Amino acid sequence: MQMDYTAEREKIVNKLAQKVKGEKFDHSLGVEQTALALARRYGADREKAGLAGLLHDYTKQMDNVAMAEKYGIPYLTEKTLHGHTAAALLKEKGYVTDEEVLGAIRWHTTGRAGMSLLEKIVFIADYVEPNRDFPGVELARELAFADIDKAVLLVLKTTIGHVVKNKGLIDTDSVEAYNDYRRLFPGEEI
Ligand code: FE
Ligand code: FE
Protein backbone atom coordinates (compact mmCIF):
# COMPACT_ATOMS: atom_id res chain seq x y z
CA MET A 1 0.00 0.00 0.00
CA GLN A 2 1.17 3.49 -0.85
CA MET A 3 2.39 5.52 2.09
CA ASP A 4 -0.33 7.82 3.39
CA TYR A 5 1.04 11.35 3.33
CA THR A 6 -1.21 12.86 5.99
CA ALA A 7 -1.31 9.88 8.37
CA GLU A 8 2.32 8.79 7.94
CA ARG A 9 4.22 11.96 7.19
CA GLU A 10 6.63 11.46 10.09
CA LYS A 11 7.47 7.93 8.97
CA ILE A 12 8.02 9.13 5.40
CA VAL A 13 10.31 11.93 6.59
CA ASN A 14 12.32 9.41 8.65
CA LYS A 15 12.72 7.17 5.62
CA LEU A 16 13.78 10.16 3.55
CA ALA A 17 16.35 11.18 6.18
CA GLN A 18 18.06 7.78 5.82
CA LYS A 19 18.59 8.28 2.09
CA VAL A 20 18.86 12.03 1.59
CA LYS A 21 21.37 13.89 3.74
CA GLY A 22 22.39 17.46 4.50
CA GLU A 23 21.22 20.33 2.33
CA LYS A 24 19.34 17.96 0.05
CA PHE A 25 17.21 16.87 2.99
CA ASP A 26 16.31 20.49 3.79
CA HIS A 27 15.67 21.04 0.10
CA SER A 28 13.22 18.12 0.06
CA LEU A 29 11.24 19.66 2.93
CA GLY A 30 11.29 22.99 1.10
CA VAL A 31 9.94 21.41 -2.07
CA GLU A 32 7.22 19.73 0.00
CA GLN A 33 6.15 23.08 1.49
CA THR A 34 6.20 24.95 -1.83
CA ALA A 35 4.37 22.10 -3.59
CA LEU A 36 1.64 22.28 -0.91
CA ALA A 37 1.35 26.06 -1.37
CA LEU A 38 1.15 25.72 -5.15
CA ALA A 39 -1.42 22.92 -4.80
CA ARG A 40 -3.54 25.26 -2.70
CA ARG A 41 -3.12 28.05 -5.24
CA TYR A 42 -4.04 25.94 -8.28
CA GLY A 43 -6.48 23.49 -6.69
CA ALA A 44 -4.34 20.36 -6.98
CA ASP A 45 -4.46 17.38 -4.60
CA ARG A 46 -2.42 18.32 -1.51
CA GLU A 47 -1.73 14.71 -0.48
CA LYS A 48 -0.16 14.00 -3.85
CA ALA A 49 1.73 17.29 -3.96
CA GLY A 50 3.14 16.82 -0.47
CA LEU A 51 4.18 13.22 -1.08
CA ALA A 52 5.78 13.95 -4.46
CA GLY A 53 7.54 17.03 -3.08
CA LEU A 54 9.01 15.14 -0.14
CA LEU A 55 10.23 12.17 -2.15
CA HIS A 56 11.21 13.75 -5.49
CA ASP A 57 14.98 13.52 -4.80
CA TYR A 58 14.84 10.17 -2.98
CA THR A 59 17.61 8.59 -5.10
CA LYS A 60 19.67 11.73 -5.66
CA GLN A 61 22.54 10.48 -3.48
CA MET A 62 22.49 6.88 -4.72
CA ASP A 63 24.28 5.22 -7.64
CA ASN A 64 21.97 6.34 -10.43
CA VAL A 65 23.90 4.72 -13.25
CA ALA A 66 23.66 1.31 -11.57
CA MET A 67 19.95 1.86 -10.96
CA ALA A 68 19.35 2.96 -14.55
CA GLU A 69 20.88 -0.33 -15.67
CA LYS A 70 18.82 -2.30 -13.19
CA TYR A 71 15.54 -0.67 -14.25
CA GLY A 72 16.41 -0.38 -17.95
CA ILE A 73 16.16 3.40 -18.03
CA PRO A 74 17.84 5.00 -21.08
CA TYR A 75 19.61 8.31 -20.52
CA LEU A 76 21.68 10.99 -22.18
CA THR A 77 23.28 12.44 -19.07
CA GLU A 78 23.58 11.19 -15.52
CA LYS A 79 22.25 14.47 -14.10
CA THR A 80 18.67 13.96 -15.22
CA LEU A 81 18.45 10.32 -14.14
CA HIS A 82 17.43 10.61 -10.48
CA GLY A 83 13.78 11.52 -11.15
CA HIS A 84 13.41 8.37 -13.22
CA THR A 85 15.27 6.14 -10.78
CA ALA A 86 13.32 7.57 -7.81
CA ALA A 87 9.99 6.81 -9.51
CA ALA A 88 11.17 3.28 -10.35
CA LEU A 89 12.51 2.53 -6.87
CA LEU A 90 9.58 4.03 -4.95
CA LYS A 91 7.17 2.09 -7.14
CA GLU A 92 9.09 -1.14 -6.67
CA LYS A 93 9.13 -0.72 -2.90
CA GLY A 94 5.41 0.07 -2.95
CA TYR A 95 5.99 3.39 -1.15
CA VAL A 96 4.30 5.23 -4.03
CA THR A 97 1.86 3.52 -6.35
CA ASP A 98 -0.14 6.50 -7.60
CA GLU A 99 0.90 7.12 -11.22
CA GLU A 100 0.29 10.88 -10.94
CA VAL A 101 2.68 11.12 -8.00
CA LEU A 102 5.20 8.89 -9.78
CA GLY A 103 4.96 11.11 -12.89
CA ALA A 104 5.62 14.25 -10.86
CA ILE A 105 8.71 12.60 -9.36
CA ARG A 106 9.86 11.14 -12.69
CA TRP A 107 9.73 14.44 -14.62
CA HIS A 108 10.82 16.90 -11.94
CA THR A 109 14.29 17.49 -13.40
CA THR A 110 13.71 17.63 -17.14
CA GLY A 111 10.04 18.47 -17.44
CA ARG A 112 8.26 17.09 -20.47
CA ALA A 113 5.76 18.23 -23.10
CA GLY A 114 2.19 18.26 -21.81
CA MET A 115 2.92 18.10 -18.10
CA SER A 116 0.02 17.49 -15.70
CA LEU A 117 -0.74 20.16 -13.09
CA LEU A 118 0.93 18.03 -10.40
CA GLU A 119 4.02 17.57 -12.58
CA LYS A 120 4.26 21.32 -13.12
CA ILE A 121 3.86 21.98 -9.40
CA VAL A 122 6.76 19.72 -8.39
CA PHE A 123 8.91 20.91 -11.30
CA ILE A 124 8.45 24.53 -10.20
CA ALA A 125 8.61 23.87 -6.45
CA ASP A 126 12.00 22.20 -7.01
CA TYR A 127 13.27 25.45 -8.49
CA VAL A 128 11.74 28.09 -6.18
CA GLU A 129 11.54 26.42 -2.74
CA PRO A 130 12.66 28.70 0.13
CA ASN A 131 16.25 27.36 0.32
CA ARG A 132 16.91 28.29 -3.31
CA ASP A 133 18.93 31.47 -3.66
CA PHE A 134 20.15 32.61 -7.07
CA PRO A 135 19.70 35.68 -9.26
CA GLY A 136 16.17 35.65 -10.62
CA VAL A 137 14.66 33.35 -8.00
CA GLU A 138 12.29 36.09 -6.77
CA LEU A 139 10.86 36.58 -10.24
CA ALA A 140 10.44 32.83 -10.69
CA ARG A 141 8.70 32.63 -7.28
CA GLU A 142 6.27 35.39 -8.18
CA LEU A 143 5.58 33.88 -11.56
CA ALA A 144 5.02 30.45 -9.98
CA PHE A 145 1.99 31.78 -8.12
CA ALA A 146 0.82 34.15 -10.87
CA ASP A 147 0.94 31.85 -13.92
CA ILE A 148 2.43 28.40 -13.54
CA ASP A 149 2.80 27.83 -17.30
CA LYS A 150 4.87 30.99 -17.63
CA ALA A 151 6.96 29.86 -14.67
CA VAL A 152 7.53 26.48 -16.34
CA LEU A 153 8.69 28.24 -19.50
CA LEU A 154 11.03 30.51 -17.54
CA VAL A 155 12.59 27.58 -15.69
CA LEU A 156 13.05 25.53 -18.87
CA LYS A 157 14.59 28.48 -20.69
CA THR A 158 16.96 29.20 -17.80
CA THR A 159 18.05 25.61 -17.17
CA ILE A 160 18.55 24.83 -20.87
CA GLY A 161 20.54 28.09 -21.13
CA HIS A 162 22.80 26.94 -18.28
CA VAL A 163 23.39 23.56 -19.92
CA VAL A 164 24.32 25.21 -23.21
CA LYS A 165 26.65 27.64 -21.43
CA ASN A 166 28.36 24.78 -19.59
CA LYS A 167 28.73 22.82 -22.82
CA GLY A 168 26.55 19.99 -21.56
CA LEU A 169 24.04 17.78 -23.32
CA ILE A 170 20.43 18.93 -23.40
CA ASP A 171 17.92 16.29 -22.45
CA THR A 172 15.46 15.83 -25.32
CA ASP A 173 12.48 15.78 -22.90
CA SER A 174 13.48 19.30 -21.81
CA VAL A 175 13.66 20.45 -25.44
CA GLU A 176 10.20 19.06 -26.14
CA ALA A 177 8.92 20.68 -22.94
CA TYR A 178 10.47 24.03 -23.89
CA ASN A 179 8.84 23.99 -27.32
CA ASP A 180 5.52 23.00 -25.81
CA TYR A 181 5.47 25.89 -23.32
CA ARG A 182 7.06 28.45 -25.67
CA ARG A 183 4.23 27.72 -28.07
CA LEU A 184 1.81 28.99 -25.41
CA PHE A 185 3.59 32.34 -25.18
CA PRO A 186 4.99 33.13 -28.63
CA GLY A 187 7.20 36.19 -28.63
CA GLU A 188 6.52 37.00 -24.97
CA GLU A 189 9.25 38.44 -22.79
CA ILE A 190 9.83 35.30 -20.72
FE1 FE B 1 16.13 16.61 -8.34
FE1 FE C 1 15.20 18.63 -6.03
PDB file of C-alpha atoms and ligand atoms in Angstrom:
ATOM      1  CA  MET A   1       0.000   0.000   0.000  1.00  0.00           C
ATOM      2  CA  GLN A   2       1.167   3.488  -0.852  1.00  0.00           C
ATOM      3  CA  MET A   3       2.388   5.523   2.087  1.00  0.00           C
ATOM      4  CA  ASP A   4      -0.327   7.817   3.395  1.00  0.00           C
ATOM      5  CA  TYR A   5       1.038  11.351   3.333  1.00  0.00           C
ATOM      6  CA  THR A   6      -1.208  12.860   5.989  1.00  0.00           C
ATOM      7  CA  ALA A   7      -1.312   9.881   8.368  1.00  0.00           C
ATOM      8  CA  GLU A   8       2.315   8.785   7.938  1.00  0.00           C
ATOM      9  CA  ARG A   9       4.222  11.955   7.191  1.00  0.00           C
ATOM     10  CA  GLU A  10       6.627  11.460  10.086  1.00  0.00           C
ATOM     11  CA  LYS A  11       7.470   7.928   8.973  1.00  0.00           C
ATOM     12  CA  ILE A  12       8.018   9.126   5.404  1.00  0.00           C
ATOM     13  CA  VAL A  13      10.311  11.934   6.591  1.00  0.00           C
ATOM     14  CA  ASN A  14      12.321   9.412   8.648  1.00  0.00           C
ATOM     15  CA  LYS A  15      12.724   7.166   5.615  1.00  0.00           C
ATOM     16  CA  LEU A  16      13.778  10.157   3.545  1.00  0.00           C
ATOM     17  CA  ALA A  17      16.346  11.177   6.178  1.00  0.00           C
ATOM     18  CA  GLN A  18      18.063   7.780   5.825  1.00  0.00           C
ATOM     19  CA  LYS A  19      18.590   8.280   2.090  1.00  0.00           C
ATOM     20  CA  VAL A  20      18.860  12.028   1.594  1.00  0.00           C
ATOM     21  CA  LYS A  21      21.366  13.893   3.742  1.00  0.00           C
ATOM     22  CA  GLY A  22      22.393  17.455   4.500  1.00  0.00           C
ATOM     23  CA  GLU A  23      21.222  20.330   2.328  1.00  0.00           C
ATOM     24  CA  LYS A  24      19.345  17.957   0.053  1.00  0.00           C
ATOM     25  CA  PHE A  25      17.207  16.869   2.987  1.00  0.00           C
ATOM     26  CA  ASP A  26      16.314  20.494   3.791  1.00  0.00           C
ATOM     27  CA  HIS A  27      15.673  21.040   0.097  1.00  0.00           C
ATOM     28  CA  SER A  28      13.219  18.117   0.062  1.00  0.00           C
ATOM     29  CA  LEU A  29      11.235  19.660   2.934  1.00  0.00           C
ATOM     30  CA  GLY A  30      11.292  22.989   1.101  1.00  0.00           C
ATOM     31  CA  VAL A  31       9.939  21.410  -2.070  1.00  0.00           C
ATOM     32  CA  GLU A  32       7.223  19.734  -0.004  1.00  0.00           C
ATOM     33  CA  GLN A  33       6.145  23.084   1.489  1.00  0.00           C
ATOM     34  CA  THR A  34       6.197  24.946  -1.826  1.00  0.00           C
ATOM     35  CA  ALA A  35       4.367  22.104  -3.586  1.00  0.00           C
ATOM     36  CA  LEU A  36       1.640  22.279  -0.911  1.00  0.00           C
ATOM     37  CA  ALA A  37       1.355  26.061  -1.370  1.00  0.00           C
ATOM     38  CA  LEU A  38       1.147  25.716  -5.146  1.00  0.00           C
ATOM     39  CA  ALA A  39      -1.422  22.917  -4.802  1.00  0.00           C
ATOM     40  CA  ARG A  40      -3.542  25.263  -2.703  1.00  0.00           C
ATOM     41  CA  ARG A  41      -3.123  28.054  -5.245  1.00  0.00           C
ATOM     42  CA  TYR A  42      -4.043  25.945  -8.275  1.00  0.00           C
ATOM     43  CA  GLY A  43      -6.482  23.486  -6.694  1.00  0.00           C
ATOM     44  CA  ALA A  44      -4.337  20.362  -6.976  1.00  0.00           C
ATOM     45  CA  ASP A  45      -4.456  17.378  -4.604  1.00  0.00           C
ATOM     46  CA  ARG A  46      -2.416  18.317  -1.508  1.00  0.00           C
ATOM     47  CA  GLU A  47      -1.725  14.710  -0.480  1.00  0.00           C
ATOM     48  CA  LYS A  48      -0.165  13.998  -3.850  1.00  0.00           C
ATOM     49  CA  ALA A  49       1.727  17.292  -3.963  1.00  0.00           C
ATOM     50  CA  GLY A  50       3.143  16.816  -0.473  1.00  0.00           C
ATOM     51  CA  LEU A  51       4.182  13.219  -1.082  1.00  0.00           C
ATOM     52  CA  ALA A  52       5.780  13.951  -4.462  1.00  0.00           C
ATOM     53  CA  GLY A  53       7.539  17.033  -3.077  1.00  0.00           C
ATOM     54  CA  LEU A  54       9.015  15.143  -0.137  1.00  0.00           C
ATOM     55  CA  LEU A  55      10.233  12.167  -2.149  1.00  0.00           C
ATOM     56  CA  HIS A  56      11.214  13.748  -5.491  1.00  0.00           C
ATOM     57  CA  ASP A  57      14.980  13.519  -4.795  1.00  0.00           C
ATOM     58  CA  TYR A  58      14.841  10.172  -2.976  1.00  0.00           C
ATOM     59  CA  THR A  59      17.607   8.590  -5.103  1.00  0.00           C
ATOM     60  CA  LYS A  60      19.668  11.732  -5.660  1.00  0.00           C
ATOM     61  CA  GLN A  61      22.539  10.481  -3.475  1.00  0.00           C
ATOM     62  CA  MET A  62      22.490   6.881  -4.718  1.00  0.00           C
ATOM     63  CA  ASP A  63      24.278   5.219  -7.639  1.00  0.00           C
ATOM     64  CA  ASN A  64      21.966   6.342 -10.429  1.00  0.00           C
ATOM     65  CA  VAL A  65      23.898   4.721 -13.255  1.00  0.00           C
ATOM     66  CA  ALA A  66      23.658   1.313 -11.575  1.00  0.00           C
ATOM     67  CA  MET A  67      19.950   1.858 -10.955  1.00  0.00           C
ATOM     68  CA  ALA A  68      19.353   2.961 -14.550  1.00  0.00           C
ATOM     69  CA  GLU A  69      20.878  -0.330 -15.670  1.00  0.00           C
ATOM     70  CA  LYS A  70      18.817  -2.297 -13.188  1.00  0.00           C
ATOM     71  CA  TYR A  71      15.538  -0.671 -14.255  1.00  0.00           C
ATOM     72  CA  GLY A  72      16.415  -0.380 -17.955  1.00  0.00           C
ATOM     73  CA  ILE A  73      16.164   3.404 -18.029  1.00  0.00           C
ATOM     74  CA  PRO A  74      17.838   5.000 -21.076  1.00  0.00           C
ATOM     75  CA  TYR A  75      19.607   8.312 -20.524  1.00  0.00           C
ATOM     76  CA  LEU A  76      21.676  10.985 -22.183  1.00  0.00           C
ATOM     77  CA  THR A  77      23.279  12.438 -19.071  1.00  0.00           C
ATOM     78  CA  GLU A  78      23.581  11.194 -15.516  1.00  0.00           C
ATOM     79  CA  LYS A  79      22.251  14.466 -14.105  1.00  0.00           C
ATOM     80  CA  THR A  80      18.672  13.960 -15.215  1.00  0.00           C
ATOM     81  CA  LEU A  81      18.450  10.322 -14.138  1.00  0.00           C
ATOM     82  CA  HIS A  82      17.435  10.610 -10.485  1.00  0.00           C
ATOM     83  CA  GLY A  83      13.782  11.516 -11.153  1.00  0.00           C
ATOM     84  CA  HIS A  84      13.409   8.375 -13.217  1.00  0.00           C
ATOM     85  CA  THR A  85      15.272   6.141 -10.777  1.00  0.00           C
ATOM     86  CA  ALA A  86      13.324   7.571  -7.812  1.00  0.00           C
ATOM     87  CA  ALA A  87       9.994   6.810  -9.509  1.00  0.00           C
ATOM     88  CA  ALA A  88      11.173   3.279 -10.351  1.00  0.00           C
ATOM     89  CA  LEU A  89      12.512   2.533  -6.866  1.00  0.00           C
ATOM     90  CA  LEU A  90       9.577   4.031  -4.953  1.00  0.00           C
ATOM     91  CA  LYS A  91       7.173   2.089  -7.143  1.00  0.00           C
ATOM     92  CA  GLU A  92       9.094  -1.145  -6.673  1.00  0.00           C
ATOM     93  CA  LYS A  93       9.128  -0.724  -2.900  1.00  0.00           C
ATOM     94  CA  GLY A  94       5.414   0.074  -2.946  1.00  0.00           C
ATOM     95  CA  TYR A  95       5.992   3.392  -1.151  1.00  0.00           C
ATOM     96  CA  VAL A  96       4.305   5.233  -4.031  1.00  0.00           C
ATOM     97  CA  THR A  97       1.857   3.516  -6.350  1.00  0.00           C
ATOM     98  CA  ASP A  98      -0.138   6.505  -7.604  1.00  0.00           C
ATOM     99  CA  GLU A  99       0.898   7.123 -11.222  1.00  0.00           C
ATOM    100  CA  GLU A 100       0.295  10.876 -10.940  1.00  0.00           C
ATOM    101  CA  VAL A 101       2.681  11.124  -8.000  1.00  0.00           C
ATOM    102  CA  LEU A 102       5.200   8.892  -9.782  1.00  0.00           C
ATOM    103  CA  GLY A 103       4.957  11.110 -12.887  1.00  0.00           C
ATOM    104  CA  ALA A 104       5.615  14.251 -10.859  1.00  0.00           C
ATOM    105  CA  ILE A 105       8.712  12.604  -9.362  1.00  0.00           C
ATOM    106  CA  ARG A 106       9.862  11.140 -12.694  1.00  0.00           C
ATOM    107  CA  TRP A 107       9.733  14.435 -14.621  1.00  0.00           C
ATOM    108  CA  HIS A 108      10.820  16.898 -11.935  1.00  0.00           C
ATOM    109  CA  THR A 109      14.289  17.485 -13.401  1.00  0.00           C
ATOM    110  CA  THR A 110      13.707  17.632 -17.138  1.00  0.00           C
ATOM    111  CA  GLY A 111      10.041  18.471 -17.437  1.00  0.00           C
ATOM    112  CA  ARG A 112       8.261  17.087 -20.471  1.00  0.00           C
ATOM    113  CA  ALA A 113       5.762  18.234 -23.097  1.00  0.00           C
ATOM    114  CA  GLY A 114       2.192  18.257 -21.806  1.00  0.00           C
ATOM    115  CA  MET A 115       2.923  18.102 -18.096  1.00  0.00           C
ATOM    116  CA  SER A 116       0.023  17.489 -15.703  1.00  0.00           C
ATOM    117  CA  LEU A 117      -0.741  20.156 -13.087  1.00  0.00           C
ATOM    118  CA  LEU A 118       0.934  18.034 -10.405  1.00  0.00           C
ATOM    119  CA  GLU A 119       4.024  17.569 -12.575  1.00  0.00           C
ATOM    120  CA  LYS A 120       4.263  21.320 -13.120  1.00  0.00           C
ATOM    121  CA  ILE A 121       3.855  21.977  -9.402  1.00  0.00           C
ATOM    122  CA  VAL A 122       6.756  19.721  -8.389  1.00  0.00           C
ATOM    123  CA  PHE A 123       8.905  20.909 -11.304  1.00  0.00           C
ATOM    124  CA  ILE A 124       8.450  24.530 -10.205  1.00  0.00           C
ATOM    125  CA  ALA A 125       8.606  23.867  -6.450  1.00  0.00           C
ATOM    126  CA  ASP A 126      12.001  22.200  -7.007  1.00  0.00           C
ATOM    127  CA  TYR A 127      13.267  25.453  -8.487  1.00  0.00           C
ATOM    128  CA  VAL A 128      11.737  28.086  -6.184  1.00  0.00           C
ATOM    129  CA  GLU A 129      11.536  26.420  -2.740  1.00  0.00           C
ATOM    130  CA  PRO A 130      12.656  28.700   0.130  1.00  0.00           C
ATOM    131  CA  ASN A 131      16.250  27.364   0.319  1.00  0.00           C
ATOM    132  CA  ARG A 132      16.913  28.292  -3.306  1.00  0.00           C
ATOM    133  CA  ASP A 133      18.925  31.468  -3.661  1.00  0.00           C
ATOM    134  CA  PHE A 134      20.154  32.614  -7.066  1.00  0.00           C
ATOM    135  CA  PRO A 135      19.700  35.679  -9.265  1.00  0.00           C
ATOM    136  CA  GLY A 136      16.166  35.654 -10.620  1.00  0.00           C
ATOM    137  CA  VAL A 137      14.663  33.351  -8.001  1.00  0.00           C
ATOM    138  CA  GLU A 138      12.289  36.086  -6.772  1.00  0.00           C
ATOM    139  CA  LEU A 139      10.856  36.580 -10.236  1.00  0.00           C
ATOM    140  CA  ALA A 140      10.444  32.831 -10.692  1.00  0.00           C
ATOM    141  CA  ARG A 141       8.703  32.628  -7.283  1.00  0.00           C
ATOM    142  CA  GLU A 142       6.273  35.387  -8.176  1.00  0.00           C
ATOM    143  CA  LEU A 143       5.577  33.880 -11.561  1.00  0.00           C
ATOM    144  CA  ALA A 144       5.019  30.446  -9.980  1.00  0.00           C
ATOM    145  CA  PHE A 145       1.989  31.782  -8.125  1.00  0.00           C
ATOM    146  CA  ALA A 146       0.820  34.154 -10.875  1.00  0.00           C
ATOM    147  CA  ASP A 147       0.939  31.853 -13.920  1.00  0.00           C
ATOM    148  CA  ILE A 148       2.432  28.397 -13.545  1.00  0.00           C
ATOM    149  CA  ASP A 149       2.804  27.826 -17.296  1.00  0.00           C
ATOM    150  CA  LYS A 150       4.868  30.994 -17.632  1.00  0.00           C
ATOM    151  CA  ALA A 151       6.956  29.861 -14.666  1.00  0.00           C
ATOM    152  CA  VAL A 152       7.527  26.479 -16.342  1.00  0.00           C
ATOM    153  CA  LEU A 153       8.687  28.237 -19.504  1.00  0.00           C
ATOM    154  CA  LEU A 154      11.027  30.506 -17.541  1.00  0.00           C
ATOM    155  CA  VAL A 155      12.590  27.577 -15.688  1.00  0.00           C
ATOM    156  CA  LEU A 156      13.055  25.533 -18.871  1.00  0.00           C
ATOM    157  CA  LYS A 157      14.592  28.479 -20.687  1.00  0.00           C
ATOM    158  CA  THR A 158      16.957  29.201 -17.805  1.00  0.00           C
ATOM    159  CA  THR A 159      18.049  25.613 -17.175  1.00  0.00           C
ATOM    160  CA  ILE A 160      18.551  24.834 -20.866  1.00  0.00           C
ATOM    161  CA  GLY A 161      20.538  28.093 -21.132  1.00  0.00           C
ATOM    162  CA  HIS A 162      22.797  26.938 -18.283  1.00  0.00           C
ATOM    163  CA  VAL A 163      23.393  23.561 -19.919  1.00  0.00           C
ATOM    164  CA  VAL A 164      24.323  25.214 -23.210  1.00  0.00           C
ATOM    165  CA  LYS A 165      26.652  27.639 -21.430  1.00  0.00           C
ATOM    166  CA  ASN A 166      28.355  24.783 -19.587  1.00  0.00           C
ATOM    167  CA  LYS A 167      28.734  22.816 -22.822  1.00  0.00           C
ATOM    168  CA  GLY A 168      26.551  19.985 -21.557  1.00  0.00           C
ATOM    169  CA  LEU A 169      24.045  17.777 -23.324  1.00  0.00           C
ATOM    170  CA  ILE A 170      20.431  18.925 -23.405  1.00  0.00           C
ATOM    171  CA  ASP A 171      17.917  16.294 -22.449  1.00  0.00           C
ATOM    172  CA  THR A 172      15.457  15.828 -25.315  1.00  0.00           C
ATOM    173  CA  ASP A 173      12.484  15.776 -22.898  1.00  0.00           C
ATOM    174  CA  SER A 174      13.484  19.297 -21.815  1.00  0.00           C
ATOM    175  CA  VAL A 175      13.659  20.447 -25.436  1.00  0.00           C
ATOM    176  CA  GLU A 176      10.200  19.063 -26.141  1.00  0.00           C
ATOM    177  CA  ALA A 177       8.924  20.682 -22.942  1.00  0.00           C
ATOM    178  CA  TYR A 178      10.467  24.028 -23.889  1.00  0.00           C
ATOM    179  CA  ASN A 179       8.844  23.986 -27.323  1.00  0.00           C
ATOM    180  CA  ASP A 180       5.517  23.003 -25.810  1.00  0.00           C
ATOM    181  CA  TYR A 181       5.472  25.893 -23.321  1.00  0.00           C
ATOM    182  CA  ARG A 182       7.060  28.449 -25.665  1.00  0.00           C
ATOM    183  CA  ARG A 183       4.233  27.718 -28.070  1.00  0.00           C
ATOM    184  CA  LEU A 184       1.807  28.985 -25.414  1.00  0.00           C
ATOM    185  CA  PHE A 185       3.590  32.338 -25.178  1.00  0.00           C
ATOM    186  CA  PRO A 186       4.995  33.135 -28.631  1.00  0.00           C
ATOM    187  CA  GLY A 187       7.198  36.195 -28.633  1.00  0.00           C
ATOM    188  CA  GLU A 188       6.515  37.004 -24.973  1.00  0.00           C
ATOM    189  CA  GLU A 189       9.253  38.444 -22.792  1.00  0.00           C
ATOM    190  CA  ILE A 190       9.832  35.296 -20.723  1.00  0.00           C
TER     191      ILE A 190
HETATM  192 FE    FE B   1      16.132  16.613  -8.336  1.00  0.00          FE
HETATM  193 FE    FE B   2      15.200  18.632  -6.029  1.00  0.00          FE
END
